[in-house]
Amino acid sequence: MRATRWQMTGPGAPFAAAEFEPVAGADEVVVAVAGCGICHTDLGFYYDGVRTNHPLPLSLGHEISGWVVACGRGAESWQGRSVIVAAVIPCGECDACRRGREAICAQQKMPGNDLHGGFATHVVVPARGLCPVDVAGLAAVGLDLAGASVVADAVTTPYQAITQAGLGAGDFAIINGVGGVGGYCAQIAAAFGATVVAIDVNDDKLAALPDTAAALRINARGAAPRELKASIQTFAKARGLRDRSEWTIFECSGTRAGQETAFGLLNHGATLAVVGFTMDKVEVRLSNLMAFHARALGNWGCAPRLYPQALELVLTGRVRVAPFIERRPLEEIDAVFDAVHRGQFERRAVLVPGLPQS
Ligand SMILES: [Zn+2]
Ligand SMILES: [Zn+2]
């Protein structure tokens, strides 16, 4: 089998194409990549000096979909199937995994970090990280398998954050930062029956959200924290919702300003879910958690067992993906990374092997 991966050799250095022979070991499969989304985390590795667990050279990319073309011993049942590869693949056997706490599995493997990732024609991954995909069902909602790659991270990560927060019908959810992950967070929260307030500093991102995803959209640029909180309270009260307590706040911007904004929205019994990542530090009065009897929850990836449920939201049209992705040839990875880094993509860039070059 002929396979090529585009490897990171050093921070900011051109990606180097390397041919390799993909071989599936026991309980592993070879996936022919349909598409692999470019995530903020990839940019962190490539531009910001965040270290990968696997030494360089390494192909990045953990938002992978494709077709199983070869199986190792014990994984034969996957042959020929269309799949999404979980961005974080827990071992499934340790104490944490057995208790359903896969996110903290110490033996977990992340493609594009612990092992070669999806900016390649093929990847070799543990079969326990696979989620089967109904391609005909995708087509019915205007999506192909390459486009469904974003389910591997951008959709499932907020899905787990929302289930972990216990969000449900009648709840009031505030999503801070609605590009990429946050946009899906808003859509999923609405699908769970919550009333959603979307906050961003970019009007285009707010406007791009589907009508059903947000009951109120606020541009927080230049708004004082008190004003922001007051306007949300007014809205909640007018809707007959809890206006002074138990807000569920999802911080998806991964910026210092966004984290400060999110923390400032805490009220009695509130839940703050930290979904976005930044290396920056923020100054907060941590005791507000105590005084408000509030809680803060981190979220790392998504357990593979939750992927079918998250995918179901996409297949039923309750979470729309097609308008938020842009396909680019994998062979143009250098130019696409540069453009994403410069903020020239409004939508998620998905690298597709063999796509006709522009
Ligand atoms: Zn990611
Ligand atoms: Zn484990």
Short mmCIF file of C-alpha atoms and ligand atoms in Angstrom, two decimals:
data_model
loop_
_atom_site.label_atom_id
_atom_site.label_comp_id
_atom_site.label_asym_id
_atom_site.label_seq_id
_atom_site.Cartn_x
_atom_site.Cartn_y
_atom_site.Cartn_z
CA MET A 1 0.00 0.00 0.00
CA ARG A 2 1.36 3.39 -0.99
CA ALA A 3 0.82 6.12 1.58
CA THR A 4 2.11 9.63 2.18
CA ARG A 5 2.02 11.83 5.23
CA TRP A 6 2.90 15.51 5.52
CA GLN A 7 5.13 15.76 8.56
CA MET A 8 5.96 18.66 10.82
CA THR A 9 9.75 18.75 11.09
CA GLY A 10 10.04 21.86 13.25
CA PRO A 11 8.02 24.89 14.37
CA GLY A 12 6.94 26.84 11.29
CA ALA A 13 9.09 24.74 8.93
CA PRO A 14 7.51 23.59 5.65
CA PHE A 15 5.70 20.27 6.00
CA ALA A 16 7.72 17.43 4.51
CA ALA A 17 5.96 14.73 2.47
CA ALA A 18 7.14 11.27 3.51
CA GLU A 19 6.10 7.96 2.01
CA PHE A 20 5.43 5.08 4.37
CA GLU A 21 3.96 1.61 4.47
CA PRO A 22 0.85 1.59 6.69
CA VAL A 23 0.63 -1.62 8.72
CA ALA A 24 -2.12 -2.37 11.25
CA GLY A 25 -0.98 -4.18 14.40
CA ALA A 26 -3.29 -6.16 16.67
CA ASP A 27 -6.55 -4.25 17.36
CA GLU A 28 -5.52 -1.52 14.92
CA VAL A 29 -6.82 -0.45 11.53
CA VAL A 30 -5.47 1.47 8.54
CA VAL A 31 -7.82 4.30 7.61
CA ALA A 32 -7.65 5.91 4.16
CA VAL A 33 -8.21 9.55 5.10
CA ALA A 34 -11.28 11.22 3.58
CA GLY A 35 -10.62 14.51 5.36
CA CYS A 36 -8.86 16.00 8.38
CA GLY A 37 -9.84 19.31 9.92
CA ILE A 38 -7.28 21.88 11.06
CA CYS A 39 -7.81 22.66 14.74
CA HIS A 40 -6.52 25.43 16.99
CA THR A 41 -4.42 22.74 18.71
CA ASP A 42 -2.56 22.02 15.45
CA LEU A 43 -1.72 25.71 15.19
CA GLY A 44 -0.45 25.58 18.78
CA PHE A 45 1.98 22.80 17.87
CA TYR A 46 3.06 24.43 14.63
CA TYR A 47 3.31 28.10 15.56
CA ASP A 48 3.28 28.47 19.34
CA GLY A 49 5.87 25.99 20.50
CA VAL A 50 3.42 23.60 22.17
CA ARG A 51 5.30 20.28 22.26
CA THR A 52 3.88 17.13 20.72
CA ASN A 53 4.15 13.99 22.87
CA HIS A 54 5.64 12.07 19.95
CA PRO A 55 8.98 13.51 18.82
CA LEU A 56 9.22 15.28 15.46
CA PRO A 57 8.93 14.59 12.60
CA LEU A 58 5.24 13.91 13.10
CA SER A 59 2.14 14.38 10.97
CA LEU A 60 -0.36 16.52 12.86
CA GLY A 61 -4.16 16.32 12.60
CA HIS A 62 -6.66 14.73 14.98
CA GLU A 63 -9.99 15.50 13.29
CA ILE A 64 -10.11 12.52 10.96
CA SER A 65 -12.69 10.68 8.87
CA GLY A 66 -12.12 7.98 6.28
CA TRP A 67 -12.51 4.39 5.16
CA VAL A 68 -10.99 1.33 6.85
CA VAL A 69 -8.79 -0.34 4.22
CA ALA A 70 -6.84 -2.82 6.35
CA CYS A 71 -7.32 -4.41 9.77
CA GLY A 72 -5.02 -6.03 12.28
CA ARG A 73 -5.86 -9.10 14.30
CA GLY A 74 -8.99 -8.59 16.38
CA ALA A 75 -10.22 -5.61 14.33
CA GLU A 76 -11.39 -7.49 11.22
CA SER A 77 -15.02 -6.45 11.62
CA TRP A 78 -14.10 -2.88 10.64
CA GLN A 79 -12.92 -3.77 7.13
CA GLY A 80 -14.46 -1.49 4.49
CA ARG A 81 -16.42 0.67 6.91
CA SER A 82 -16.69 4.46 6.85
CA VAL A 83 -15.55 5.92 10.13
CA ILE A 84 -14.75 8.94 12.25
CA VAL A 85 -11.61 8.56 14.37
CA ALA A 86 -11.92 9.87 17.91
CA ALA A 87 -9.50 12.74 18.59
CA VAL A 88 -8.57 11.19 21.94
CA ILE A 89 -8.51 7.41 22.11
CA PRO A 90 -8.51 6.05 25.69
CA CYS A 91 -7.03 2.63 26.48
CA GLY A 92 -10.40 1.22 27.53
CA GLU A 93 -8.88 -0.99 30.21
CA CYS A 94 -7.39 1.09 33.02
CA ASP A 95 -9.12 2.00 36.26
CA ALA A 96 -10.24 5.43 34.96
CA CYS A 97 -11.59 3.96 31.70
CA ARG A 98 -13.50 1.26 33.55
CA ARG A 99 -15.18 3.92 35.66
CA GLY A 100 -16.24 5.90 32.57
CA ARG A 101 -13.61 8.55 33.13
CA GLU A 102 -11.85 8.04 29.79
CA ALA A 103 -10.87 11.72 29.54
CA ILE A 104 -8.21 11.21 32.22
CA CYS A 105 -6.89 7.88 30.91
CA ALA A 106 -3.12 8.05 31.26
CA GLN A 107 -2.60 5.71 28.31
CA GLN A 108 -4.83 7.64 25.90
CA LYS A 109 -3.58 8.21 22.36
CA MET A 110 -4.22 11.30 20.29
CA PRO A 111 -3.50 11.16 16.55
CA GLY A 112 -1.25 14.05 15.55
CA ASN A 113 0.21 14.20 19.05
CA ASP A 114 0.98 10.72 20.41
CA LEU A 115 0.98 9.04 17.01
CA HIS A 116 1.00 10.13 13.36
CA GLY A 117 -2.13 12.09 12.53
CA GLY A 118 -4.52 12.74 9.70
CA PHE A 119 -2.63 15.16 7.47
CA ALA A 120 -1.84 12.11 5.38
CA THR A 121 -3.39 9.75 2.86
CA HIS A 122 -3.56 7.04 5.54
CA VAL A 123 -3.41 6.71 9.33
CA VAL A 124 -2.94 3.70 11.59
CA VAL A 125 -5.12 3.95 14.70
CA PRO A 126 -6.53 1.71 17.48
CA ALA A 127 -9.90 0.31 16.39
CA ARG A 128 -11.46 1.16 19.75
CA GLY A 129 -11.35 4.85 18.71
CA LEU A 130 -13.60 4.37 15.69
CA CYS A 131 -17.17 5.55 15.26
CA PRO A 132 -19.05 4.04 12.29
CA VAL A 133 -20.65 6.51 9.89
CA ASP A 134 -23.74 6.16 7.71
CA VAL A 135 -22.56 7.89 4.53
CA ALA A 136 -26.03 7.86 2.94
CA GLY A 137 -27.34 9.56 6.06
CA LEU A 138 -24.66 12.22 5.78
CA ALA A 139 -25.57 12.86 2.14
CA ALA A 140 -29.15 13.47 3.22
CA VAL A 141 -27.94 16.48 5.27
CA GLY A 142 -25.61 17.73 2.54
CA LEU A 143 -22.43 16.33 4.00
CA ASP A 144 -19.81 13.92 2.73
CA LEU A 145 -17.41 11.82 4.77
CA ALA A 146 -14.60 14.41 4.49
CA GLY A 147 -16.88 17.08 5.91
CA ALA A 148 -17.89 14.79 8.75
CA SER A 149 -14.28 14.82 9.97
CA VAL A 150 -15.10 17.85 12.14
CA VAL A 151 -17.34 15.63 14.24
CA ALA A 152 -14.11 14.06 15.54
CA ASP A 153 -13.33 17.15 17.61
CA ALA A 154 -15.22 20.39 16.90
CA VAL A 155 -18.62 18.73 17.41
CA THR A 156 -17.85 16.02 19.97
CA THR A 157 -15.77 18.17 22.33
CA PRO A 158 -18.62 20.58 23.11
CA TYR A 159 -20.99 17.58 23.13
CA GLN A 160 -19.09 16.04 26.03
CA ALA A 161 -18.81 19.43 27.77
CA ILE A 162 -22.58 19.84 27.54
CA THR A 163 -23.37 16.34 28.80
CA GLN A 164 -20.84 16.75 31.61
CA ALA A 165 -22.48 20.03 32.65
CA GLY A 166 -25.82 18.21 32.77
CA LEU A 167 -27.49 20.73 30.47
CA GLY A 168 -31.11 20.00 29.65
CA ALA A 169 -34.48 21.38 28.62
CA GLY A 170 -35.40 24.66 30.30
CA ASP A 171 -31.79 25.51 31.16
CA PHE A 172 -30.13 28.77 30.26
CA ALA A 173 -26.83 28.41 28.40
CA ILE A 174 -24.35 31.12 27.54
CA ILE A 175 -21.76 30.32 24.89
CA ASN A 176 -18.78 32.66 24.80
CA GLY A 177 -16.96 32.51 21.46
CA VAL A 178 -19.07 30.98 18.67
CA GLY A 179 -16.55 30.32 15.92
CA GLY A 180 -15.71 26.64 15.35
CA VAL A 181 -16.18 24.66 18.55
CA GLY A 182 -18.36 27.33 20.16
CA GLY A 183 -20.70 27.47 17.17
CA TYR A 184 -21.36 23.74 17.53
CA CYS A 185 -21.65 24.19 21.29
CA ALA A 186 -24.49 26.67 20.71
CA GLN A 187 -26.22 24.33 18.24
CA ILE A 188 -25.92 21.32 20.55
CA ALA A 189 -27.07 23.24 23.62
CA ALA A 190 -30.15 24.37 21.69
CA ALA A 191 -30.74 20.78 20.55
CA PHE A 192 -30.67 19.74 24.21
CA GLY A 193 -33.54 22.15 24.83
CA ALA A 194 -31.62 24.99 26.48
CA THR A 195 -32.20 28.64 25.69
CA VAL A 196 -28.90 29.88 24.27
CA VAL A 197 -27.21 33.24 24.45
CA ALA A 198 -24.30 33.53 22.01
CA ILE A 199 -21.50 35.98 22.74
CA ASP A 200 -18.61 36.87 20.45
CA VAL A 201 -16.54 39.88 19.46
CA ASN A 202 -17.11 39.18 15.76
CA ASP A 203 -20.49 40.06 14.23
CA ASP A 204 -19.94 37.71 11.28
CA LYS A 205 -19.57 34.71 13.58
CA LEU A 206 -22.70 35.66 15.49
CA ALA A 207 -24.63 36.13 12.25
CA ALA A 208 -23.42 32.80 10.83
CA LEU A 209 -25.11 30.78 13.59
CA PRO A 210 -28.26 28.98 12.47
CA ASP A 211 -31.48 30.69 13.58
CA THR A 212 -32.29 27.82 15.94
CA ALA A 213 -28.90 27.95 17.69
CA ALA A 214 -29.25 31.19 19.64
CA ALA A 215 -32.15 33.12 21.13
CA LEU A 216 -29.93 36.15 21.75
CA ARG A 217 -26.65 37.23 20.12
CA ILE A 218 -24.38 39.76 21.78
CA ASN A 219 -21.23 41.41 20.50
CA ALA A 220 -19.16 41.83 23.67
CA ARG A 221 -16.49 44.03 22.13
CA GLY A 222 -16.12 47.07 24.35
CA ALA A 223 -18.99 46.06 26.62
CA ALA A 224 -18.38 46.47 30.35
CA PRO A 225 -18.80 43.16 32.25
CA ARG A 226 -21.62 44.56 34.37
CA GLU A 227 -23.53 45.79 31.31
CA LEU A 228 -23.14 42.41 29.65
CA LYS A 229 -24.43 40.56 32.68
CA ALA A 230 -27.31 43.02 33.10
CA SER A 231 -28.44 42.69 29.50
CA ILE A 232 -28.47 38.90 29.78
CA GLN A 233 -30.43 39.13 33.03
CA THR A 234 -32.99 41.38 31.35
CA PHE A 235 -33.35 38.94 28.48
CA ALA A 236 -33.71 35.93 30.79
CA LYS A 237 -36.32 37.68 32.90
CA ALA A 238 -38.33 38.69 29.84
CA ARG A 239 -38.33 35.06 28.74
CA GLY A 240 -39.41 33.80 32.14
CA LEU A 241 -36.08 32.03 32.63
CA ARG A 242 -33.75 32.00 35.63
CA ASP A 243 -32.21 35.45 35.50
CA ARG A 244 -30.11 35.44 38.70
CA SER A 245 -29.00 31.86 39.14
CA GLU A 246 -27.86 28.60 37.60
CA TRP A 247 -26.58 29.85 34.28
CA THR A 248 -24.40 27.37 32.43
CA ILE A 249 -21.54 29.25 30.82
CA PHE A 250 -19.40 27.63 28.13
CA GLU A 251 -16.08 29.42 27.56
CA CYS A 252 -15.14 28.45 24.01
CA SER A 253 -13.10 31.45 22.88
CA GLY A 254 -9.82 30.24 24.34
CA THR A 255 -8.71 33.83 24.96
CA ARG A 256 -7.82 35.71 28.09
CA ALA A 257 -10.51 38.33 27.48
CA GLY A 258 -13.06 35.61 26.84
CA GLN A 259 -12.17 33.74 30.01
CA GLU A 260 -12.49 36.93 32.05
CA THR A 261 -15.86 37.63 30.45
CA ALA A 262 -17.07 34.09 31.19
CA PHE A 263 -15.93 34.17 34.81
CA GLY A 264 -17.67 37.53 35.26
CA LEU A 265 -21.00 35.93 34.31
CA LEU A 266 -21.00 33.52 37.25
CA ASN A 267 -24.09 33.68 39.45
CA HIS A 268 -25.58 31.51 42.19
CA GLY A 269 -25.35 27.84 41.37
CA ALA A 270 -23.74 28.59 38.02
CA THR A 271 -21.62 26.15 36.05
CA LEU A 272 -18.58 27.41 34.15
CA ALA A 273 -17.37 24.94 31.52
CA VAL A 274 -13.90 25.67 30.17
CA VAL A 275 -13.87 24.31 26.62
CA GLY A 276 -11.39 26.64 24.86
CA PHE A 277 -7.66 26.73 25.54
CA THR A 278 -5.11 29.50 25.89
CA MET A 279 -1.64 29.62 27.43
CA ASP A 280 -2.51 33.05 28.88
CA LYS A 281 -3.27 33.51 32.56
CA VAL A 282 -6.25 35.40 33.93
CA GLU A 283 -6.76 37.20 37.19
CA VAL A 284 -10.01 36.16 38.85
CA ARG A 285 -11.45 36.11 42.34
CA LEU A 286 -11.61 32.34 42.71
CA SER A 287 -13.66 32.76 45.87
CA ASN A 288 -16.60 33.76 43.69
CA LEU A 289 -17.05 30.04 43.11
CA MET A 290 -17.42 29.64 46.86
CA ALA A 291 -19.65 32.65 47.38
CA PHE A 292 -21.94 31.68 44.49
CA HIS A 293 -21.86 27.97 45.32
CA ALA A 294 -20.82 27.68 41.67
CA ARG A 295 -18.61 25.17 39.93
CA ALA A 296 -16.01 25.20 37.17
CA LEU A 297 -15.53 22.17 34.93
CA GLY A 298 -12.73 21.45 32.50
CA ASN A 299 -13.32 19.30 29.45
CA TRP A 300 -10.78 17.25 27.55
CA GLY A 301 -11.90 15.79 24.24
CA CYS A 302 -14.82 13.39 24.18
CA ALA A 303 -15.18 9.73 25.11
CA PRO A 304 -15.55 7.54 21.97
CA ARG A 305 -18.74 6.01 23.44
CA LEU A 306 -20.45 9.42 23.08
CA TYR A 307 -19.55 9.85 19.39
CA PRO A 308 -22.60 8.01 17.99
CA GLN A 309 -24.92 10.33 19.96
CA ALA A 310 -23.11 13.44 18.75
CA LEU A 311 -23.13 12.14 15.18
CA GLU A 312 -26.86 11.49 15.48
CA LEU A 313 -27.45 15.23 16.04
CA VAL A 314 -25.68 15.87 12.74
CA LEU A 315 -27.57 13.12 10.88
CA THR A 316 -30.93 14.42 12.09
CA GLY A 317 -30.08 17.96 10.98
CA ARG A 318 -30.25 19.40 14.49
CA VAL A 319 -26.58 20.31 14.28
CA ARG A 320 -25.59 21.74 10.91
CA VAL A 321 -22.03 21.19 9.75
CA ALA A 322 -22.00 21.71 5.98
CA PRO A 323 -22.12 25.55 6.06
CA PHE A 324 -19.14 25.73 8.43
CA ILE A 325 -16.45 23.81 6.57
CA GLU A 326 -14.18 24.51 3.63
CA ARG A 327 -12.31 21.75 1.78
CA ARG A 328 -8.74 22.27 0.63
CA PRO A 329 -6.25 19.91 -1.02
CA LEU A 330 -3.98 18.22 1.51
CA GLU A 331 -1.13 18.84 -0.91
CA GLU A 332 -1.53 22.60 -0.19
CA ILE A 333 -1.07 22.13 3.56
CA ASP A 334 1.63 24.84 3.89
CA ALA A 335 -0.49 27.54 2.26
CA VAL A 336 -3.64 26.47 4.10
CA PHE A 337 -1.95 26.49 7.53
CA ASP A 338 -0.62 29.95 6.79
CA ALA A 339 -4.06 31.20 5.76
CA VAL A 340 -5.76 29.67 8.81
CA HIS A 341 -3.09 31.18 11.06
CA ARG A 342 -3.71 34.61 9.51
CA GLY A 343 -7.42 34.24 10.21
CA GLN A 344 -8.30 34.14 6.50
CA PHE A 345 -10.71 31.24 6.93
CA GLU A 346 -14.18 32.04 8.22
CA ARG A 347 -14.97 28.32 8.24
CA ARG A 348 -13.17 25.19 9.41
CA ALA A 349 -10.50 24.17 6.89
CA VAL A 350 -10.62 20.45 6.11
CA LEU A 351 -7.63 19.00 4.26
CA VAL A 352 -8.64 16.40 1.68
CA PRO A 353 -6.08 14.10 0.01
CA GLY A 354 -6.18 14.24 -3.76
CA LEU A 355 -8.64 17.13 -4.03
CA PRO A 356 -7.95 19.04 -7.31
CA GLN A 357 -5.54 21.83 -6.46
CA SER A 358 -6.60 25.46 -6.75
ZN ZN B 1 -8.67 19.84 18.26
ZN ZN B 2 -7.53 3.98 30.13
#
